[in-house]
């Protein structure tokens, strides 16, 4: 089974640059306190690292 991470949105995209909003949408998040279970790939990790003030990694499954 592939490794996964659970990502939670903790910040609002209001008054944020468009690129940060698009990154949130790319992760499948768009409203506060939503969570998504995503595959742990370098591209997903890069997206999370671009917006650490808007999301947090809750748990890592593997």
CSV table of C-alpha atoms in Angstrom, one decimal, residues 3-7 23 27 38-52 55-61:
chain,number,residue,atom,x,y,z
A,3,UNK,CA,2.1,6.0,1.8
A,4,UNK,CA,-0.5,8.7,2.5
A,5,UNK,CA,-0.7,11.9,4.5
A,6,UNK,CA,-3.7,13.6,5.9
A,7,UNK,CA,-3.7,17.3,5.2
A,23,UNK,CA,-2.4,25.4,-4.7
A,27,UNK,CA,-4.8,19.8,-3.0
A,38,UNK,CA,-3.4,12.4,-0.2
A,39,UNK,CA,-0.7,10.1,-1.6
A,40,UNK,CA,2.7,11.0,-0.2
A,41,UNK,CA,4.6,12.1,-3.3
A,42,UNK,CA,7.2,14.8,-3.8
A,43,UNK,CA,4.7,16.9,-5.8
A,44,UNK,CA,2.2,16.8,-3.0
A,45,UNK,CA,4.9,17.6,-0.4
A,46,UNK,CA,6.0,20.5,-2.5
A,47,UNK,CA,2.5,21.9,-2.6
A,48,UNK,CA,2.1,21.6,1.1
A,49,UNK,CA,5.5,23.3,1.7
A,50,UNK,CA,4.5,26.2,-0.5
A,51,UNK,CA,1.6,27.1,1.7
A,52,UNK,CA,2.6,26.0,5.3
A,55,UNK,CA,-2.3,23.8,5.8
A,56,UNK,CA,-0.9,21.3,8.2
A,57,UNK,CA,-0.1,17.6,8.0
A,58,UNK,CA,-2.2,15.8,10.6
A,59,UNK,CA,-0.9,12.3,10.2
A,60,UNK,CA,1.3,10.2,8.0
A,61,UNK,CA,0.2,6.7,7.2
